[in-house]
mmCIF file of C-alpha atoms and ligand atoms in Angstrom:
data_model
loop_
_atom_site.group_PDB
_atom_site.id
_atom_site.type_symbol
_atom_site.label_atom_id
_atom_site.label_comp_id
_atom_site.label_asym_id
_atom_site.label_seq_id
_atom_site.Cartn_x
_atom_site.Cartn_y
_atom_site.Cartn_z
ATOM 1 C CA MET D 6 215.472 109.617 187.741
ATOM 2 C CA ASN D 7 213.667 109.819 184.443
ATOM 3 C CA LYS D 8 212.010 113.790 184.103
ATOM 4 C CA ARG D 9 208.590 112.153 183.452
ATOM 5 C CA THR D 10 208.870 111.359 187.048
ATOM 6 C CA PHE D 11 208.074 115.025 188.080
ATOM 7 C CA LEU D 12 205.842 115.025 185.497
ATOM 8 C CA LYS D 13 201.727 115.244 187.317
ATOM 9 C CA VAL D 14 199.236 114.496 184.859
ATOM 10 C CA ILE D 15 196.206 116.619 186.724
ATOM 11 C CA ALA D 16 192.642 115.244 185.512
ATOM 12 C CA GLY D 17 193.371 111.730 184.288
ATOM 13 C CA THR D 18 195.916 109.184 183.086
ATOM 14 C CA VAL D 19 196.601 110.602 179.277
ATOM 15 C CA ALA D 20 200.134 110.681 179.023
ATOM 16 C CA LEU D 21 201.923 113.318 177.447
ATOM 17 C CA PRO D 22 204.502 111.943 174.457
ATOM 18 C CA ALA D 23 208.706 113.155 174.951
ATOM 19 C CA ALA D 24 207.992 115.941 172.154
ATOM 20 C CA ALA D 25 205.655 117.420 174.504
ATOM 21 C CA LEU D 26 208.383 116.782 177.632
ATOM 22 C CA GLY D 27 211.701 117.203 175.664
ATOM 23 C CA TYR D 28 212.024 120.382 175.904
ATOM 24 C CA ARG D 29 215.104 122.196 175.200
ATOM 25 C CA SER D 30 216.323 125.679 172.925
ATOM 26 C CA ILE D 31 216.154 124.278 169.711
ATOM 27 C CA PRO D 32 219.211 125.906 167.281
ATOM 28 C CA ALA D 33 218.052 128.365 164.948
ATOM 29 C CA GLY D 34 216.776 127.129 161.273
ATOM 30 C CA SER D 35 216.154 123.833 162.680
ATOM 31 C CA GLN D 36 212.775 121.901 162.582
ATOM 32 C CA PRO D 37 210.899 122.121 166.083
ATOM 33 C CA GLN D 38 209.567 119.657 168.119
ATOM 34 C CA SER D 39 206.651 117.717 165.783
ATOM 35 C CA ALA D 40 203.420 119.564 166.736
ATOM 36 C CA GLU D 41 202.103 116.151 165.182
ATOM 37 C CA ALA D 42 202.692 114.018 168.618
ATOM 38 C CA MET D 43 201.105 116.309 170.651
ATOM 39 C CA PRO D 44 197.588 114.370 172.585
ATOM 40 C CA VAL D 45 195.830 117.544 171.341
ATOM 41 C CA SER D 46 195.347 118.639 167.523
ATOM 42 C CA PRO D 47 197.405 121.826 166.965
ATOM 43 C CA THR D 48 194.456 123.906 165.630
ATOM 44 C CA SER D 49 191.199 122.041 167.303
ATOM 45 C CA GLY D 50 189.729 124.297 169.834
ATOM 46 C CA LYS D 51 189.915 121.227 172.151
ATOM 47 C CA ALA D 52 190.436 121.573 175.624
ATOM 48 C CA VAL D 53 193.996 120.500 176.907
ATOM 49 C CA VAL D 54 195.118 117.910 180.176
ATOM 50 C CA LYS D 55 197.317 120.136 181.849
ATOM 51 C CA ILE D 56 200.307 119.867 183.239
ATOM 52 C CA GLU D 57 202.601 120.781 186.764
ATOM 53 C CA LEU D 58 206.383 120.643 186.939
ATOM 54 C CA THR D 59 208.017 121.914 189.882
ATOM 55 C CA ASP D 60 209.811 124.887 190.432
ATOM 56 C CA ALA D 61 213.428 122.832 189.424
ATOM 57 C CA GLU D 62 212.115 120.889 186.842
ATOM 58 C CA TRP D 63 210.924 124.176 184.716
ATOM 59 C CA LYS D 64 214.654 125.603 186.097
ATOM 60 C CA THR D 65 215.943 123.184 184.120
ATOM 61 C CA ARG D 66 213.674 123.187 180.748
ATOM 62 C CA LEU D 67 213.673 126.915 180.724
ATOM 63 C CA THR D 68 216.343 129.144 180.323
ATOM 64 C CA PRO D 69 216.625 132.075 182.783
ATOM 65 C CA VAL D 70 214.962 134.367 180.470
ATOM 66 C CA GLN D 71 212.065 131.678 179.632
ATOM 67 C CA TYR D 72 212.066 131.581 182.999
ATOM 68 C CA LYS D 73 211.002 135.125 183.974
ATOM 69 C CA VAL D 74 209.004 135.415 181.489
ATOM 70 C CA LEU D 75 207.150 132.352 182.110
ATOM 71 C CA ARG D 76 207.024 130.843 185.780
ATOM 72 C CA LYS D 77 207.276 134.789 187.058
ATOM 73 C CA SER D 78 205.195 136.787 185.235
ATOM 74 C CA GLY D 79 208.183 138.878 183.785
ATOM 75 C CA THR D 80 208.323 141.150 180.893
ATOM 76 C CA GLU D 81 210.969 141.364 178.143
ATOM 77 C CA PRO D 82 212.480 144.804 176.719
ATOM 78 C CA ALA D 83 210.445 145.630 173.942
ATOM 79 C CA PHE D 84 211.715 145.342 170.466
ATOM 80 C CA SER D 85 214.026 142.262 171.680
ATOM 81 C CA SER D 86 212.261 139.494 170.017
ATOM 82 C CA VAL D 87 213.062 138.528 166.876
ATOM 83 C CA LEU D 88 209.422 136.640 166.213
ATOM 84 C CA ASN D 89 208.164 140.716 166.465
ATOM 85 C CA ASP D 90 209.451 140.632 162.284
ATOM 86 C CA GLU D 91 208.519 136.462 161.812
ATOM 87 C CA LYS D 92 205.684 136.569 158.986
ATOM 88 C CA ARG D 93 205.485 133.036 157.466
ATOM 89 C CA GLU D 94 203.269 131.267 157.392
ATOM 90 C CA GLY D 95 203.141 128.781 161.042
ATOM 91 C CA LEU D 96 202.134 128.300 164.228
ATOM 92 C CA PHE D 97 203.527 129.904 167.762
ATOM 93 C CA ALA D 98 203.760 128.016 170.119
ATOM 94 C CA CYS D 99 203.901 127.774 173.467
ATOM 95 C CA ALA D 100 207.634 127.435 175.117
ATOM 96 C CA GLY D 101 207.346 125.913 178.107
ATOM 97 C CA CYS D 102 205.036 122.842 176.908
ATOM 98 C CA ASP D 103 204.905 123.210 172.809
ATOM 99 C CA LEU D 104 201.372 123.635 172.877
ATOM 100 C CA PRO D 105 200.284 125.771 169.755
ATOM 101 C CA LEU D 106 198.562 129.279 170.555
ATOM 102 C CA PHE D 107 198.399 131.688 167.517
ATOM 103 C CA LYS D 108 197.663 131.236 164.386
ATOM 104 C CA SER D 109 200.189 133.380 161.987
ATOM 105 C CA ALA D 110 197.049 134.468 160.476
ATOM 106 C CA SER D 111 196.154 135.833 163.713
ATOM 107 C CA LYS D 112 199.274 137.841 163.767
ATOM 108 C CA PHE D 113 199.583 142.132 162.981
ATOM 109 C CA ASP D 114 201.759 144.935 163.334
ATOM 110 C CA SER D 115 200.930 146.363 166.774
ATOM 111 C CA GLY D 116 204.115 148.697 166.596
ATOM 112 C CA THR D 117 204.824 148.373 170.217
ATOM 113 C CA GLY D 118 207.745 146.075 169.980
ATOM 114 C CA TRP D 119 205.814 143.116 171.241
ATOM 115 C CA PRO D 120 204.299 139.999 168.985
ATOM 116 C CA SER D 121 200.776 140.780 168.667
ATOM 117 C CA PHE D 122 197.318 138.874 167.985
ATOM 118 C CA PHE D 123 194.433 139.822 167.824
ATOM 119 C CA GLU D 124 193.092 135.709 168.230
ATOM 120 C CA ALA D 125 194.389 133.038 170.280
ATOM 121 C CA ILE D 126 193.235 129.477 169.292
ATOM 122 C CA PRO D 127 190.116 128.757 171.083
ATOM 123 C CA GLU D 128 190.249 126.894 174.439
ATOM 124 C CA ARG D 129 194.803 127.366 174.254
ATOM 125 C CA VAL D 130 194.972 130.293 176.635
ATOM 126 C CA ALA D 131 193.718 131.128 179.733
ATOM 127 C CA THR D 132 192.722 135.011 181.400
ATOM 128 C CA SER D 133 193.772 136.210 185.406
ATOM 129 C CA THR D 134 193.373 140.457 186.465
ATOM 130 C CA ASP D 135 196.805 141.734 187.163
ATOM 131 C CA TYR D 136 197.234 144.568 189.379
ATOM 132 C CA LYS D 137 201.097 144.425 189.179
ATOM 133 C CA LEU D 138 200.449 148.614 187.509
ATOM 134 C CA ILE D 139 197.710 150.677 189.128
ATOM 135 C CA PHE D 140 195.181 149.726 186.561
ATOM 136 C CA PRO D 141 193.957 145.986 186.079
ATOM 137 C CA ARG D 142 194.853 143.883 182.940
ATOM 138 C CA THR D 143 193.886 141.082 181.576
ATOM 139 C CA GLU D 144 197.109 138.728 182.121
ATOM 140 C CA TYR D 145 196.553 135.704 179.444
ATOM 141 C CA HIS D 146 198.951 132.411 179.458
ATOM 142 C CA CYS D 147 199.162 128.797 178.544
ATOM 143 C CA ALA D 148 195.976 126.742 180.004
ATOM 144 C CA ARG D 149 198.664 123.658 179.453
ATOM 145 C CA CYS D 150 201.046 124.351 181.469
ATOM 146 C CA GLY D 151 200.147 127.874 182.880
ATOM 147 C CA GLY D 152 203.543 129.370 181.938
ATOM 148 C CA HIS D 153 202.563 133.540 182.069
ATOM 149 C CA GLN D 154 202.704 134.761 177.867
ATOM 150 C CA GLY D 155 201.527 138.743 177.953
ATOM 151 C CA HIS D 156 197.957 140.853 178.718
ATOM 152 C CA VAL D 157 194.839 141.011 176.147
ATOM 153 C CA PHE D 158 193.962 144.367 175.279
ATOM 154 C CA LYS D 159 190.329 146.024 173.720
ATOM 155 C CA ASP D 160 192.500 147.835 171.562
ATOM 156 C CA GLY D 161 193.034 145.897 168.751
ATOM 157 C CA PRO D 162 192.234 145.735 165.136
ATOM 158 C CA LYS D 163 188.711 143.478 163.461
ATOM 159 C CA PRO D 164 187.520 141.503 163.938
ATOM 160 C CA THR D 165 187.709 140.879 167.628
ATOM 161 C CA GLY D 166 188.983 144.478 168.425
ATOM 162 C CA LEU D 167 191.465 142.407 170.663
ATOM 163 C CA ARG D 168 195.016 142.658 171.353
ATOM 164 C CA TYR D 169 197.312 139.754 172.774
ATOM 165 C CA CYS D 170 200.796 141.297 173.238
ATOM 166 C CA ASN D 171 202.673 138.596 173.655
ATOM 167 C CA ASN D 172 206.914 137.961 175.509
ATOM 168 C CA GLY D 173 208.297 136.631 172.370
ATOM 169 C CA VAL D 174 210.439 134.712 174.350
ATOM 170 C CA ALA D 175 207.462 133.226 175.813
ATOM 171 C CA LEU D 176 207.105 131.345 172.586
ATOM 172 C CA LYS D 177 208.555 129.013 169.520
ATOM 173 C CA PHE D 178 208.031 129.232 166.063
ATOM 174 C CA GLN D 179 206.392 126.462 164.236
ATOM 175 C CA ALA D 180 206.854 126.891 160.613
ATOM 176 C CA ALA D 181 203.849 125.171 158.395
HETATM 177 ZN ZN1 ZN T 487 202.599 125.837 178.107
#
């Protein structure tokens, strides 16, 4: 059975291109799946069409570590991601569905050990309140696939004052 059979596109008949569905781990140095093939512009603020996959389908699409973070709201160890030191120009996309979430221009060195951004691309992330620790935190996730990315705090740099503290394993870098 084709994997597409499992994909449910909510609210509409928009079919996702193969590039959006064909996620597999990409060898270092190779070009990521083309963002141009996606149904939305890589960096426009347009709302995205949500996708929903079964838990079993996510397990086949993601590595165990990605699954734990994206689908179970896990947190990777600090300083464990190569994206922490990624300074090239480009886009940081959701590792679950390839949707670009952050521009490299909004990345900054927070010193926390997690890739950090002061601004997300408009309408690409959605938030919820997380009570896993004693104090409530604002969790954010990919607006398209719902994959957990990290938490956003109000101690970031100008101009937004926000700090999106992201799991590197939940992102993939797309060089410009
Ligand atoms: Zn996603």
